[in-house]
Tab-separated table of C-alpha atoms in Angstrom:
chain	number	residue	atom	x	y	z
A	1	MET	CA	115.884	145.620	117.221
A	2	THR	CA	118.498	146.280	120.041
A	3	ASP	CA	118.000	142.640	121.281
A	4	LEU	CA	118.629	141.409	117.778
A	5	LEU	CA	121.786	143.362	117.329
A	6	THR	CA	122.882	142.299	120.904
A	7	GLN	CA	122.584	138.700	119.707
A	8	PHE	CA	124.460	139.592	116.598
A	9	VAL	CA	127.306	140.923	118.684
A	10	ASN	CA	127.352	137.662	120.717
A	11	LEU	CA	127.402	135.816	117.409
A	12	LEU	CA	130.441	137.783	116.247
A	13	GLY	CA	132.106	137.028	119.577
A	14	ALA	CA	131.478	133.328	119.025
A	15	VAL	CA	133.109	133.659	115.631
A	16	LEU	CA	136.104	135.359	116.983
A	17	LEU	CA	136.464	132.394	119.457
A	18	MET	CA	136.036	129.850	116.717
A	19	LEU	CA	138.738	131.642	114.673
A	20	ALA	CA	141.050	131.729	117.724
A	21	PHE	CA	140.472	127.848	118.072
A	22	ALA	CA	141.123	127.330	114.453
A	23	MET	CA	144.490	129.218	114.838
A	24	ILE	CA	145.835	126.939	117.560
A	25	SER	CA	145.186	123.962	115.422
A	26	GLN	CA	146.528	125.433	112.214
A	27	ARG	CA	150.093	124.563	111.015
A	28	ARG	CA	150.264	126.487	107.843
A	29	ILE	CA	151.659	130.086	108.219
A	30	VAL	CA	149.613	131.488	105.272
A	31	SER	CA	146.434	130.000	106.700
A	32	LEU	CA	147.355	131.525	110.133
A	33	ILE	CA	147.617	134.940	108.546
A	34	ASN	CA	144.346	134.473	106.759
A	35	LEU	CA	142.648	133.403	109.921
A	36	PHE	CA	144.036	136.517	111.660
A	37	THR	CA	142.734	138.713	108.768
A	38	MET	CA	139.297	137.182	109.245
A	39	GLN	CA	139.470	137.869	112.953
A	40	GLY	CA	140.362	141.407	112.406
A	41	ALA	CA	137.457	141.858	109.989
A	42	THR	CA	135.082	140.302	112.551
A	43	LEU	CA	136.464	142.621	115.235
A	44	ALA	CA	135.857	145.647	113.141
A	45	LEU	CA	132.298	144.626	112.308
A	46	ALA	CA	131.564	144.041	115.932
A	47	THR	CA	132.849	147.404	116.912
A	48	ALA	CA	130.789	149.086	114.292
A	49	VAL	CA	127.638	147.192	115.422
A	50	VAL	CA	128.248	148.176	119.070
A	51	GLY	CA	128.755	151.801	117.996
A	52	TYR	CA	125.488	151.787	116.033
A	53	VAL	CA	123.485	150.374	118.977
A	54	THR	CA	125.008	152.502	121.633
A	55	HIS	CA	125.256	155.720	119.550
A	56	GLN	CA	129.018	155.924	120.410
A	57	GLN	CA	130.328	157.802	117.379
A	58	HIS	CA	133.976	157.152	118.230
A	59	LEU	CA	133.426	153.357	117.847
A	60	TYR	CA	132.875	153.928	114.151
A	61	LEU	CA	136.429	155.476	113.920
A	62	SER	CA	137.722	152.572	116.004
A	63	ALA	CA	136.151	150.082	113.502
A	64	GLY	CA	137.721	151.909	110.635
A	65	VAL	CA	141.085	151.948	112.258
A	66	THR	CA	140.797	148.299	113.158
A	67	PHE	CA	139.917	147.369	109.606
A	68	VAL	CA	142.784	149.293	107.990
A	69	VAL	CA	145.453	148.193	110.400
A	70	LYS	CA	144.404	144.536	111.099
A	71	VAL	CA	142.755	143.591	107.866
A	72	LEU	CA	144.919	145.439	105.247
A	73	VAL	CA	148.187	146.696	106.669
A	74	ILE	CA	149.356	144.041	109.149
A	75	PRO	CA	148.343	141.074	106.989
A	76	TYR	CA	150.115	142.765	104.004
A	77	LEU	CA	153.252	143.143	106.098
A	78	LEU	CA	153.217	139.530	107.302
A	79	HIS	CA	152.822	138.175	103.798
A	80	ARG	CA	155.713	140.319	102.728
A	81	VAL	CA	157.787	138.903	105.511
A	82	ILE	CA	157.021	135.241	104.717
A	83	ASP	CA	157.694	135.929	101.070
A	84	ARG	CA	160.956	137.582	101.647
A	85	LEU	CA	161.930	134.816	104.150
A	86	GLU	CA	160.555	132.156	101.834
A	87	ILE	CA	158.582	130.396	104.555
A	88	ARG	CA	155.981	127.955	103.212
A	89	GLN	CA	156.526	124.871	105.361
A	90	ASP	CA	154.314	123.631	108.106
A	91	VAL	CA	154.741	125.367	111.539
A	92	GLU	CA	156.583	123.176	114.090
A	93	THR	CA	154.650	122.778	117.330
A	94	LEU	CA	156.110	122.085	120.753
A	95	ILE	CA	152.931	120.153	121.643
A	96	ASN	CA	151.091	117.975	119.249
A	97	ILE	CA	147.782	119.423	117.780
A	98	PRO	CA	145.310	116.991	119.556
A	99	THR	CA	146.777	117.805	122.934
A	100	THR	CA	146.765	121.585	122.127
A	101	MET	CA	143.086	121.309	121.248
A	102	LEU	CA	142.274	119.508	124.504
A	103	ILE	CA	144.112	122.181	126.417
A	104	GLY	CA	142.195	124.800	124.431
A	105	ILE	CA	138.868	123.237	125.383
A	106	GLY	CA	139.900	123.305	129.102
A	107	ILE	CA	140.873	127.015	128.644
A	108	VAL	CA	137.513	127.864	127.132
A	109	ILE	CA	135.646	126.271	129.991
A	110	PHE	CA	137.882	128.038	132.556
A	111	SER	CA	137.259	131.341	130.867
A	112	PHE	CA	133.571	131.104	130.819
A	113	ASN	CA	133.306	130.115	134.448
A	114	LEU	CA	135.755	132.821	135.439
A	115	ALA	CA	133.651	135.491	133.488
A	116	ILE	CA	130.264	134.414	134.830
A	117	PRO	CA	130.297	136.471	138.018
A	118	ILE	CA	131.434	139.588	136.232
A	119	SER	CA	129.056	139.150	133.446
A	120	GLN	CA	126.098	138.849	135.875
A	121	LEU	CA	127.050	142.305	137.221
A	122	SER	CA	127.499	143.878	133.770
A	123	SER	CA	124.779	146.219	132.434
A	124	THR	CA	126.345	146.768	129.025
A	125	LEU	CA	125.167	145.691	125.665
A	126	ALA	CA	126.767	142.420	125.516
A	127	GLY	CA	128.281	141.551	128.948
A	128	GLY	CA	128.159	137.910	128.106
A	129	THR	CA	130.884	138.327	125.546
A	130	LEU	CA	133.463	138.763	128.337
A	131	GLY	CA	133.983	134.981	128.602
A	132	MET	CA	134.524	134.817	124.798
A	133	ALA	CA	137.000	137.668	124.849
A	134	LEU	CA	138.899	136.091	127.840
A	135	ALA	CA	138.984	132.735	126.036
A	136	CYS	CA	140.326	134.433	122.775
A	137	VAL	CA	143.246	136.017	124.854
A	138	LEU	CA	144.251	132.731	126.558
A	139	LEU	CA	144.012	130.780	123.336
A	140	SER	CA	146.192	133.222	121.618
A	141	PHE	CA	148.700	132.992	124.499
A	142	LEU	CA	148.485	129.221	124.181
A	143	MET	CA	149.375	129.542	120.495
A	144	MET	CA	152.387	131.681	121.335
A	145	ILE	CA	153.857	129.279	123.844
A	146	THR	CA	153.258	126.101	121.733
A	147	ARG	CA	154.935	127.385	118.565
A	148	ALA	CA	158.659	127.045	117.992
A	149	THR	CA	159.016	129.749	115.313
A	150	ALA	CA	158.813	133.471	115.435
A	151	VAL	CA	156.141	134.253	112.906
A	152	PRO	CA	153.282	132.244	114.599
A	153	GLN	CA	154.271	133.818	117.929
A	154	VAL	CA	153.888	137.246	116.420
A	155	ILE	CA	150.468	136.266	115.040
A	156	GLY	CA	149.489	134.936	118.499
A	157	PHE	CA	150.483	138.254	120.102
A	158	LEU	CA	148.362	140.184	117.623
A	159	ALA	CA	145.405	137.883	118.081
A	160	MET	CA	145.763	138.321	121.845
A	161	GLU	CA	145.383	142.028	121.333
A	162	ASN	CA	142.306	141.329	119.285
A	163	GLY	CA	140.715	139.566	122.338
A	164	LEU	CA	141.570	142.443	124.658
A	165	PHE	CA	140.066	145.025	122.239
A	166	PHE	CA	136.897	143.040	121.896
A	167	ALA	CA	136.545	142.887	125.625
A	168	ALA	CA	137.011	146.665	125.811
A	169	THR	CA	134.451	147.267	123.056
A	170	SER	CA	131.738	144.999	124.265
A	171	ALA	CA	132.080	145.503	127.992
A	172	THR	CA	132.899	149.150	128.285
A	173	TYR	CA	132.038	150.571	124.832
A	174	GLY	CA	135.668	151.107	123.996
A	175	MET	CA	138.547	153.038	125.254
A	176	PRO	CA	139.277	156.817	124.777
A	177	MET	CA	140.139	157.441	121.211
A	178	VAL	CA	143.554	158.677	121.935
A	179	VAL	CA	144.333	155.418	123.813
A	180	GLU	CA	142.896	153.348	120.838
A	181	LEU	CA	144.948	155.223	118.305
A	182	GLY	CA	148.060	154.856	120.456
A	183	ILE	CA	147.483	151.141	120.762
A	184	ALA	CA	146.973	150.744	117.021
A	185	LEU	CA	150.248	152.678	116.354
A	186	ASP	CA	152.177	150.568	118.880
A	187	VAL	CA	150.899	147.367	117.477
A	188	LEU	CA	151.853	148.473	113.931
A	189	ILE	CA	155.297	149.554	115.046
A	190	GLY	CA	155.643	146.351	117.030
A	191	VAL	CA	154.922	144.302	113.832
A	192	ILE	CA	157.744	146.267	111.889
A	193	ILE	CA	160.220	145.868	114.712
A	194	LEU	CA	159.426	142.025	114.986
A	195	GLY	CA	159.754	141.752	111.228
A	196	VAL	CA	163.269	143.195	111.411
A	197	PHE	CA	164.011	140.833	114.389
A	198	MET	CA	162.819	137.861	112.290
A	199	PHE	CA	165.250	138.821	109.447
A	200	GLN	CA	168.119	138.964	111.971
A	201	ILE	CA	167.183	135.596	113.422
A	202	ARG	CA	167.067	134.096	109.901
A	203	GLU	CA	170.325	135.703	108.897
A	204	GLN	CA	172.163	134.521	112.021
A	205	PHE	CA	170.844	130.992	112.344
A	206	ASP	CA	169.304	130.205	108.849
A	207	SER	CA	166.056	129.501	110.644
A	208	LEU	CA	163.265	131.148	112.565
A	209	ASP	CA	163.225	128.501	115.384
A	210	ILE	CA	163.538	130.629	118.485
A	211	ARG	CA	165.182	127.739	120.271
A	212	HIS	CA	168.435	128.825	118.439
A	213	LEU	CA	168.495	131.842	120.598
A	214	GLU	CA	169.562	129.609	123.497
A	215	LYS	CA	172.883	129.396	121.738
A	216	LEU	CA	173.620	133.008	122.491
A	217	LYS	CA	173.746	132.152	126.166
A	218	GLU	CA	176.351	129.559	125.431
A	219	ASP	CA	178.436	131.975	123.416
């Protein structure tokens, strides 16, 4: 039974990786938010499964907090932001999608090769998921640096935190609950602050293209 659940955790890690890959190729903001919501739900399920197998009771609370914050609250706030800002057009990318996908494939190969020595030393439930978690983090970072507007960059930052949380859960059975709750609160506050920041950019430049911020240097 334990081996079956271990494989299930690996499967959920693969789902997280596929969702991260889908996010770097997605140009619609609404679809990006939906993919992030699916990623949060997958992360919550993986956390609960690891908690069941390892009998770590605090992971159930972590899964609940993750579901509430990343599946319900943050997607709701992001949808409110894009509705208020009336953002429905395609996301402008600094690098075309095919090139981004090729870079993403290279990142995945690099991540798995980098994680192999660490995974071999790991005695935890699903040490092999470390490569997937690292790939999710780097793919999310790639999404941040290849998007020209603020909203996709915020989503990329949140997806990066998902990868880090998955690594902590699968490799070390989670962080202390105080730390996890603190991170969840910080992420939630960060989204609110970034929402205000996006409104200010829109009001100042009538656009969310962050390249307009370079004008401030000239002024």
